[in-house]
N, CA and C atoms as an extended XYZ file, in Angstrom:
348
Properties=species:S:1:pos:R:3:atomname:S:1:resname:S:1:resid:I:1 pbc="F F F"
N        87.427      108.991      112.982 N   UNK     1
C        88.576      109.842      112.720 CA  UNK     1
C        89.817      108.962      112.581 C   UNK     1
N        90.521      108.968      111.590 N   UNK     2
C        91.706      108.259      111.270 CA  UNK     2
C        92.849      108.920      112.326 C   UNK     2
N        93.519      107.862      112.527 N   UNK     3
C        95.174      108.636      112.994 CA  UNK     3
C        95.861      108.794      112.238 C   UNK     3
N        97.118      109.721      112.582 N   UNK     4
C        98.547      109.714      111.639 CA  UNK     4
C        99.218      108.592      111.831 C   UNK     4
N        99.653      108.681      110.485 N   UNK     5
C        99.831      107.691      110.024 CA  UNK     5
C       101.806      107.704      110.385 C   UNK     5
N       102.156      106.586      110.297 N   UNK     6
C       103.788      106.657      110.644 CA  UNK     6
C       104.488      106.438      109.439 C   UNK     6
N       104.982      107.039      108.644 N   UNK     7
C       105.105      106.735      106.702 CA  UNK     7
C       106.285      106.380      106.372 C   UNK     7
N       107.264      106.722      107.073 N   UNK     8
C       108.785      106.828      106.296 CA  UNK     8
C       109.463      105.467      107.469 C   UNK     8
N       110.453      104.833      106.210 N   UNK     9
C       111.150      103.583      107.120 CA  UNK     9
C       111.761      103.684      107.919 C   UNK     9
N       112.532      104.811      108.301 N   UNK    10
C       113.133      105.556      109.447 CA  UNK    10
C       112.479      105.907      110.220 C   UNK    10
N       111.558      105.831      110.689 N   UNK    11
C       110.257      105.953      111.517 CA  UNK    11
C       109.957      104.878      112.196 C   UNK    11
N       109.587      103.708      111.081 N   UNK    12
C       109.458      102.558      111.953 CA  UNK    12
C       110.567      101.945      112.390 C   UNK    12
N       111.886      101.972      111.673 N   UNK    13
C       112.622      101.440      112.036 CA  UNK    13
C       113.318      102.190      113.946 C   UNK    13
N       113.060      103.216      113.701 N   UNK    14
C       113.194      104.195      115.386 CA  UNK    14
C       112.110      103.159      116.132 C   UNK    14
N       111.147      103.376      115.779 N   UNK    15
C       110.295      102.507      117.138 CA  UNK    15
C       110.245      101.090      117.108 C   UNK    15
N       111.053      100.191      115.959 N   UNK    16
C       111.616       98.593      116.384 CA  UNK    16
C       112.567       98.907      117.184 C   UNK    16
N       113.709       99.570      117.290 N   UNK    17
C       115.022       99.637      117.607 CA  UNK    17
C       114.803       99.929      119.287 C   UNK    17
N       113.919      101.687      119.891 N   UNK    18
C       113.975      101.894      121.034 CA  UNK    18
C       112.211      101.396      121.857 C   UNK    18
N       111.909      101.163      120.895 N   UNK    19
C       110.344      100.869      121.032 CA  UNK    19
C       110.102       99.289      122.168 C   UNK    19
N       109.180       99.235      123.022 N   UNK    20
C       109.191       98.333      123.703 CA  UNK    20
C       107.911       97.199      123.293 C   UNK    20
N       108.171       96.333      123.496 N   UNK    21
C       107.146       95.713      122.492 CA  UNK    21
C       106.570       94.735      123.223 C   UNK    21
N       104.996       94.618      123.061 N   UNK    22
C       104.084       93.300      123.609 CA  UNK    22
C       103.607       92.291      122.436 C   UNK    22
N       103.476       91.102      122.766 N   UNK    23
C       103.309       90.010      121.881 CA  UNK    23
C       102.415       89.470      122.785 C   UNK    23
N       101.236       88.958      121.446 N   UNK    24
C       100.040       87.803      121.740 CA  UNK    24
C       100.805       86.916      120.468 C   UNK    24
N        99.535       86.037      120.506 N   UNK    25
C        99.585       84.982      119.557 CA  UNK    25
C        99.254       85.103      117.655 C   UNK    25
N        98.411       86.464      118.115 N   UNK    26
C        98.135       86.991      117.153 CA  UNK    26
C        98.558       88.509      116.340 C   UNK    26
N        99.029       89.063      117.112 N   UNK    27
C        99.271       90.701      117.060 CA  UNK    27
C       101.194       90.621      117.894 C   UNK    27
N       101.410       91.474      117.330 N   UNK    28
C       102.704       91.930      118.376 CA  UNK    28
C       102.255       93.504      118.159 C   UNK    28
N       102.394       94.420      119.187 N   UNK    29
C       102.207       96.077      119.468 CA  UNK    29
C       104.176       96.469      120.035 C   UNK    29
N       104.494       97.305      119.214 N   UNK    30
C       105.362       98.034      119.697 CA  UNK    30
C       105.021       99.431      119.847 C   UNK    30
N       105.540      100.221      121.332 N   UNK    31
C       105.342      101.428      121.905 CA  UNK    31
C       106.598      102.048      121.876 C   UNK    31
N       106.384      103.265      121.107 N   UNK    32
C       107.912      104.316      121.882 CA  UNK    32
C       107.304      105.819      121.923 C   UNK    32
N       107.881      106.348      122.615 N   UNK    33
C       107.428      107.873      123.238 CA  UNK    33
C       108.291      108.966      122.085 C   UNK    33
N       107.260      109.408      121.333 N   UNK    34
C       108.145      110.344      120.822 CA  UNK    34
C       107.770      111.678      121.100 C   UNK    34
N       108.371      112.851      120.758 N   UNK    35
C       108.426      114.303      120.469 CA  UNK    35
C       107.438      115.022      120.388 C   UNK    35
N       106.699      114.626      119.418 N   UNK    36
C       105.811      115.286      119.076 CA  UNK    36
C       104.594      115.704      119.615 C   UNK    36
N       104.199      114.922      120.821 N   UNK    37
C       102.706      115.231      121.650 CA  UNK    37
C       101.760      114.838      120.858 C   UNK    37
N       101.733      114.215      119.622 N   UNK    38
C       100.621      113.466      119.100 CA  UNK    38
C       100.739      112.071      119.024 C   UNK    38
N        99.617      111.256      118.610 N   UNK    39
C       100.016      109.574      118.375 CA  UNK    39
C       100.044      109.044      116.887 C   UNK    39
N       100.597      108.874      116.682 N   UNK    40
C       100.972      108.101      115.294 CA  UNK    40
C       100.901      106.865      115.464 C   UNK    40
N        99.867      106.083      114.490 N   UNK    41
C        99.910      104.629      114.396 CA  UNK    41
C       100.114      104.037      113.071 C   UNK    41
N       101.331      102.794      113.022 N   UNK    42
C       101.228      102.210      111.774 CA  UNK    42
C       100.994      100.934      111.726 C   UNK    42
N       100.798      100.172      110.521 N   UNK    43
C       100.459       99.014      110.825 CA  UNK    43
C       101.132       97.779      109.688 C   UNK    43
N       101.348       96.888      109.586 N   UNK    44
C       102.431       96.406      109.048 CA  UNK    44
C       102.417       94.478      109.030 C   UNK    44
N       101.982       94.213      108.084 N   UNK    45
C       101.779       92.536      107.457 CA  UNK    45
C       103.114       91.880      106.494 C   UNK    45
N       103.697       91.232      107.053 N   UNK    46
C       104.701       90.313      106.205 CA  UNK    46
C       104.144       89.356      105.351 C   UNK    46
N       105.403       88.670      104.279 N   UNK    47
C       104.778       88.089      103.603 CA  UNK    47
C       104.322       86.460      103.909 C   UNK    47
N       105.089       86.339      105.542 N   UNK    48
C       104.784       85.293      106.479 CA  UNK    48
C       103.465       85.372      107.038 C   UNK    48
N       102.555       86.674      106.816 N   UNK    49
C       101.435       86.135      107.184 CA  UNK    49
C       100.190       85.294      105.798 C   UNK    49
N       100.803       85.794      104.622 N   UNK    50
C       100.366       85.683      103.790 CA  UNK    50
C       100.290       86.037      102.477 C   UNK    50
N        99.695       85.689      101.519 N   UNK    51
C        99.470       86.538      100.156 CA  UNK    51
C        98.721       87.917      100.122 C   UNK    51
N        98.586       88.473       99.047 N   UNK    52
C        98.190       90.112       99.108 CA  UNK    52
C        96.731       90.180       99.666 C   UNK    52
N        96.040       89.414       99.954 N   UNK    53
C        94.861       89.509      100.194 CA  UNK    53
C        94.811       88.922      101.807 C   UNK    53
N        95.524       88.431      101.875 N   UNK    54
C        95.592       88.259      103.502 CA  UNK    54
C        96.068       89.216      104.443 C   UNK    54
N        97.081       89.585      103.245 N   UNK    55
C        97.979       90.848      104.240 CA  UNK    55
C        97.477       92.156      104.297 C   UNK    55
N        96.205       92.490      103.630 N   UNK    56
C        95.060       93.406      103.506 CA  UNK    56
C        94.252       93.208      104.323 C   UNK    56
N        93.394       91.812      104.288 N   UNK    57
C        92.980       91.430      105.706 CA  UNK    57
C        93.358       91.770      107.169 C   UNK    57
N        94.784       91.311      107.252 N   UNK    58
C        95.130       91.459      108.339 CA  UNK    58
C        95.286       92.700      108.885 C   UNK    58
N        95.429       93.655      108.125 N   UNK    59
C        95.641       95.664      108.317 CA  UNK    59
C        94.409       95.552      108.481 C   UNK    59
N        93.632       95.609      108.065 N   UNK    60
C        91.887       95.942      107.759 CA  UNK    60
C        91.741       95.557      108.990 C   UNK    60
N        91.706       94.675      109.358 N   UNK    61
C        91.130       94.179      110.773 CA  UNK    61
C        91.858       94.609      111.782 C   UNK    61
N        93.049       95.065      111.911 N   UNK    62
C        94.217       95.460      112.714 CA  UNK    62
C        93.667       97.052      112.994 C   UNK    62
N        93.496       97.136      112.159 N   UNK    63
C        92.698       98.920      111.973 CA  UNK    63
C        91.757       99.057      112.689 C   UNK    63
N        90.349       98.080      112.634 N   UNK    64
C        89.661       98.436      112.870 CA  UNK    64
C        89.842       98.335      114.299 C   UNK    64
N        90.424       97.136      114.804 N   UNK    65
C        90.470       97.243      116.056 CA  UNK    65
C        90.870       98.411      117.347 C   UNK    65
N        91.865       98.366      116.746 N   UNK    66
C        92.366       99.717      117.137 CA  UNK    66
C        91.988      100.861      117.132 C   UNK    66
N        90.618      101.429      116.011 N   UNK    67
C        89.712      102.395      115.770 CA  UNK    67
C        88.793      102.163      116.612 C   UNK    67
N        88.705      101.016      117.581 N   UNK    68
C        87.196      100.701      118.067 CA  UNK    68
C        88.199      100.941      119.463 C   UNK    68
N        89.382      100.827      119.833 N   UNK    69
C        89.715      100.954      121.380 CA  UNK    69
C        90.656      101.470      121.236 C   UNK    69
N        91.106      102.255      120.988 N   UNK    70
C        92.607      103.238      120.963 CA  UNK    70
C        91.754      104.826      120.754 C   UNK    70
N        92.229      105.520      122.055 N   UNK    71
C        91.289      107.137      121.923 CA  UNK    71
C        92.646      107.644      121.191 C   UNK    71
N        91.684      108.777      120.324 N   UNK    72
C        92.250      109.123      119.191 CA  UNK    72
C        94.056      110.034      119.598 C   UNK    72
N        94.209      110.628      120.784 N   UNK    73
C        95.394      111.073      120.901 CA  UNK    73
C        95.719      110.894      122.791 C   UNK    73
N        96.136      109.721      122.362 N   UNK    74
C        96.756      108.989      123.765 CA  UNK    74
C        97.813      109.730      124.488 C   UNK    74
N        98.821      111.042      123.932 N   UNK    75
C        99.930      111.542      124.259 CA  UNK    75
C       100.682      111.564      123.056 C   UNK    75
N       102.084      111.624      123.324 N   UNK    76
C       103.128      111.654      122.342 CA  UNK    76
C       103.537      110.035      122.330 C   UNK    76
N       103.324      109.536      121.478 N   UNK    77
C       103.417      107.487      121.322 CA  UNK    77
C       103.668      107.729      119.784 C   UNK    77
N       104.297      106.228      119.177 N   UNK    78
C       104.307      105.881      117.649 CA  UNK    78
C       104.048      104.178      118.039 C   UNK    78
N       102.879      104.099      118.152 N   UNK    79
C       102.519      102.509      117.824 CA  UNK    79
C       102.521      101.924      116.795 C   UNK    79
N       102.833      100.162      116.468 N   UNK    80
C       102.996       99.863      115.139 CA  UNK    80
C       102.463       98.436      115.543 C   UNK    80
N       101.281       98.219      114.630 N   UNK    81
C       100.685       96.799      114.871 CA  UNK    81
C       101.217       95.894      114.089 C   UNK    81
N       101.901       94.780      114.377 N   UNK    82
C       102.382       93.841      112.866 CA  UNK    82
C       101.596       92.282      113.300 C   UNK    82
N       101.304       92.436      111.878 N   UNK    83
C       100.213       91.043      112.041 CA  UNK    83
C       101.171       89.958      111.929 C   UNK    83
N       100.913       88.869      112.254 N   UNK    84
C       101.366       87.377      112.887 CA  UNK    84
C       100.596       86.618      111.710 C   UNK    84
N       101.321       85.516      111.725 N   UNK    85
C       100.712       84.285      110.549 CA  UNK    85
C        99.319       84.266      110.917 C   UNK    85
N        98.970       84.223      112.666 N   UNK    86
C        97.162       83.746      112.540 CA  UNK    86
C        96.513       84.969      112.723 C   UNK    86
N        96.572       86.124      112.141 N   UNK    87
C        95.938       87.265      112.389 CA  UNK    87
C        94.992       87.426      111.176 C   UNK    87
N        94.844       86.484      109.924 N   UNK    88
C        94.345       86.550      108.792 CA  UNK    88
C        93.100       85.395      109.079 C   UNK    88
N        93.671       84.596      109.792 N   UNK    89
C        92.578       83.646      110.413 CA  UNK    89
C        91.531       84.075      111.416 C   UNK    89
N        91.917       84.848      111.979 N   UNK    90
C        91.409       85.451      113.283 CA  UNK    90
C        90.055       85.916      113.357 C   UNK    90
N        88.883       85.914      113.871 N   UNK    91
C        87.778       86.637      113.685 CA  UNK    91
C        88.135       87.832      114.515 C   UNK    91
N        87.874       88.936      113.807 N   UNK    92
C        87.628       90.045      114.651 CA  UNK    92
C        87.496       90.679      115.687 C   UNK    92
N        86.287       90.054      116.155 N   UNK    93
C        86.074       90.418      117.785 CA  UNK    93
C        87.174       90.214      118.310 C   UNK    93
N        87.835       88.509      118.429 N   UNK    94
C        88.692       87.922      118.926 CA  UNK    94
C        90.105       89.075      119.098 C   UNK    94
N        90.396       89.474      117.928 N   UNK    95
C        91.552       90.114      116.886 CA  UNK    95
C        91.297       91.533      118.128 C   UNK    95
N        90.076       92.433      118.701 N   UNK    96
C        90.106       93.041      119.649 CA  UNK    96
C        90.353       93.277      120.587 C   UNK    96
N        89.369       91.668      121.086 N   UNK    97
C        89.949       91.712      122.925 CA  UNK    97
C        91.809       91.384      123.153 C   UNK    97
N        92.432       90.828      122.236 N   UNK    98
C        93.823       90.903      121.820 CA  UNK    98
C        94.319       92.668      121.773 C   UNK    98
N        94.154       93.428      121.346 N   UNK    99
C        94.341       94.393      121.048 CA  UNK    99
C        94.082       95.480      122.467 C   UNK    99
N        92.798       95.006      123.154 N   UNK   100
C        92.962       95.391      124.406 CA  UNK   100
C        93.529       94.942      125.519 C   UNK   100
N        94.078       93.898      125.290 N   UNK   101
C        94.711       93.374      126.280 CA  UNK   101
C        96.580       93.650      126.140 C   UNK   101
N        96.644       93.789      125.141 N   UNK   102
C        98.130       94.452      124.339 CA  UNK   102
C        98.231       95.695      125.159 C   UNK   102
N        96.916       96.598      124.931 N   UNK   103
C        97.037       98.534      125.567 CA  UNK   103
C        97.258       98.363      126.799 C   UNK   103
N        96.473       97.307      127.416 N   UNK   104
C        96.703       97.562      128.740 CA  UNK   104
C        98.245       97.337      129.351 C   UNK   104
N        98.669       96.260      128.886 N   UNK   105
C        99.791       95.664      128.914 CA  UNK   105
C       100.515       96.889      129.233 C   UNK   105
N       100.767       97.275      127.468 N   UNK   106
C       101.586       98.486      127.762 CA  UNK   106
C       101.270      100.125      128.607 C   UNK   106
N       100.095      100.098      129.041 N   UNK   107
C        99.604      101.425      130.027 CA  UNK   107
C        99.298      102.377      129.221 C   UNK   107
N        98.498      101.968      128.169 N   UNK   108
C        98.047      102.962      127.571 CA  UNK   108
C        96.071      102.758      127.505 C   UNK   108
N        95.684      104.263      127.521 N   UNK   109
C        94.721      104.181      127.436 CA  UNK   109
C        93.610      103.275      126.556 C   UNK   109
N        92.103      102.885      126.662 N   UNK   110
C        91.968      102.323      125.636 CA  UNK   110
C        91.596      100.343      125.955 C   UNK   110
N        92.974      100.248      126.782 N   UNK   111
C        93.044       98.913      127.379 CA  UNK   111
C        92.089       98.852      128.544 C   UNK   111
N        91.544       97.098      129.119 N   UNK   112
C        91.302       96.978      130.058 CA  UNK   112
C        92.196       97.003      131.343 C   UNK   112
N        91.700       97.133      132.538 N   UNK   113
C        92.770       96.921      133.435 CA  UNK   113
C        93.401       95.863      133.371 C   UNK   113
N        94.946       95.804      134.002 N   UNK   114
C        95.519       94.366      133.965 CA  UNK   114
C        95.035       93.786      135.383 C   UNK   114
N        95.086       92.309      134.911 N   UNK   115
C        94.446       91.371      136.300 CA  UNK   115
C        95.665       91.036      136.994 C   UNK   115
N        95.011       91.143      138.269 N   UNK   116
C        96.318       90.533      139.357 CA  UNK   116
C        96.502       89.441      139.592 C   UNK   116
């Protein structure tokens, strides 16, 4: 099942601005709580990570990850994955346990626990 999607630039630009944000090496995740009681996820490649085929890569795989550990309606959230220069390099799996370690970070379902 796909999520909604976050479409309009005023959208993302609301959850850079009040949105709180975790960074790996590979992924950065920004979180903000919105209105609506559903989750909206978007996802988002510069041209610093690459050419058009990288920056397809990097969504594609950004996606999937997130399809494999993000339950489909976490609350009212607008998450936005933006891929990093080595996220086109990245194998997959790898590109995951990143992705779960991001959820947890931020206390959202989906993630492993954080270690003490």
């Amino acid at each position: 099942m796909r999520y909604r999607p976050i479409c309009r630039n005023i959208e993302y630009a609301r959850v850079y601005r009040r949105g709180k944000s975790y960074v790996a090496p590979q992924l950065v995740l920004y979180v903000c709580k919105n209105r609506l009681g559903r989750t909206r996820v978007g996802f988002t490649a510069t041209k610093k990570v690459g050419h058009a085929v990288q920056r397809n890569r990097a969504r594609r795989v950004m996606r999937a990850a997130a399809a494999a550990h993000l339950p489909y309606d976490v609350g009212g959230y607008d998450l936005i994955f933006v891929a990093r220069a080595a996220t086109a390099r990245v194998k997959s799996t790898r590109l995951e346990k990143t992705v779960v370690r991001l959820l947890a970070q931020a206390g959202l379902p989906g993630g492993e626990a954080p270690k003490a």
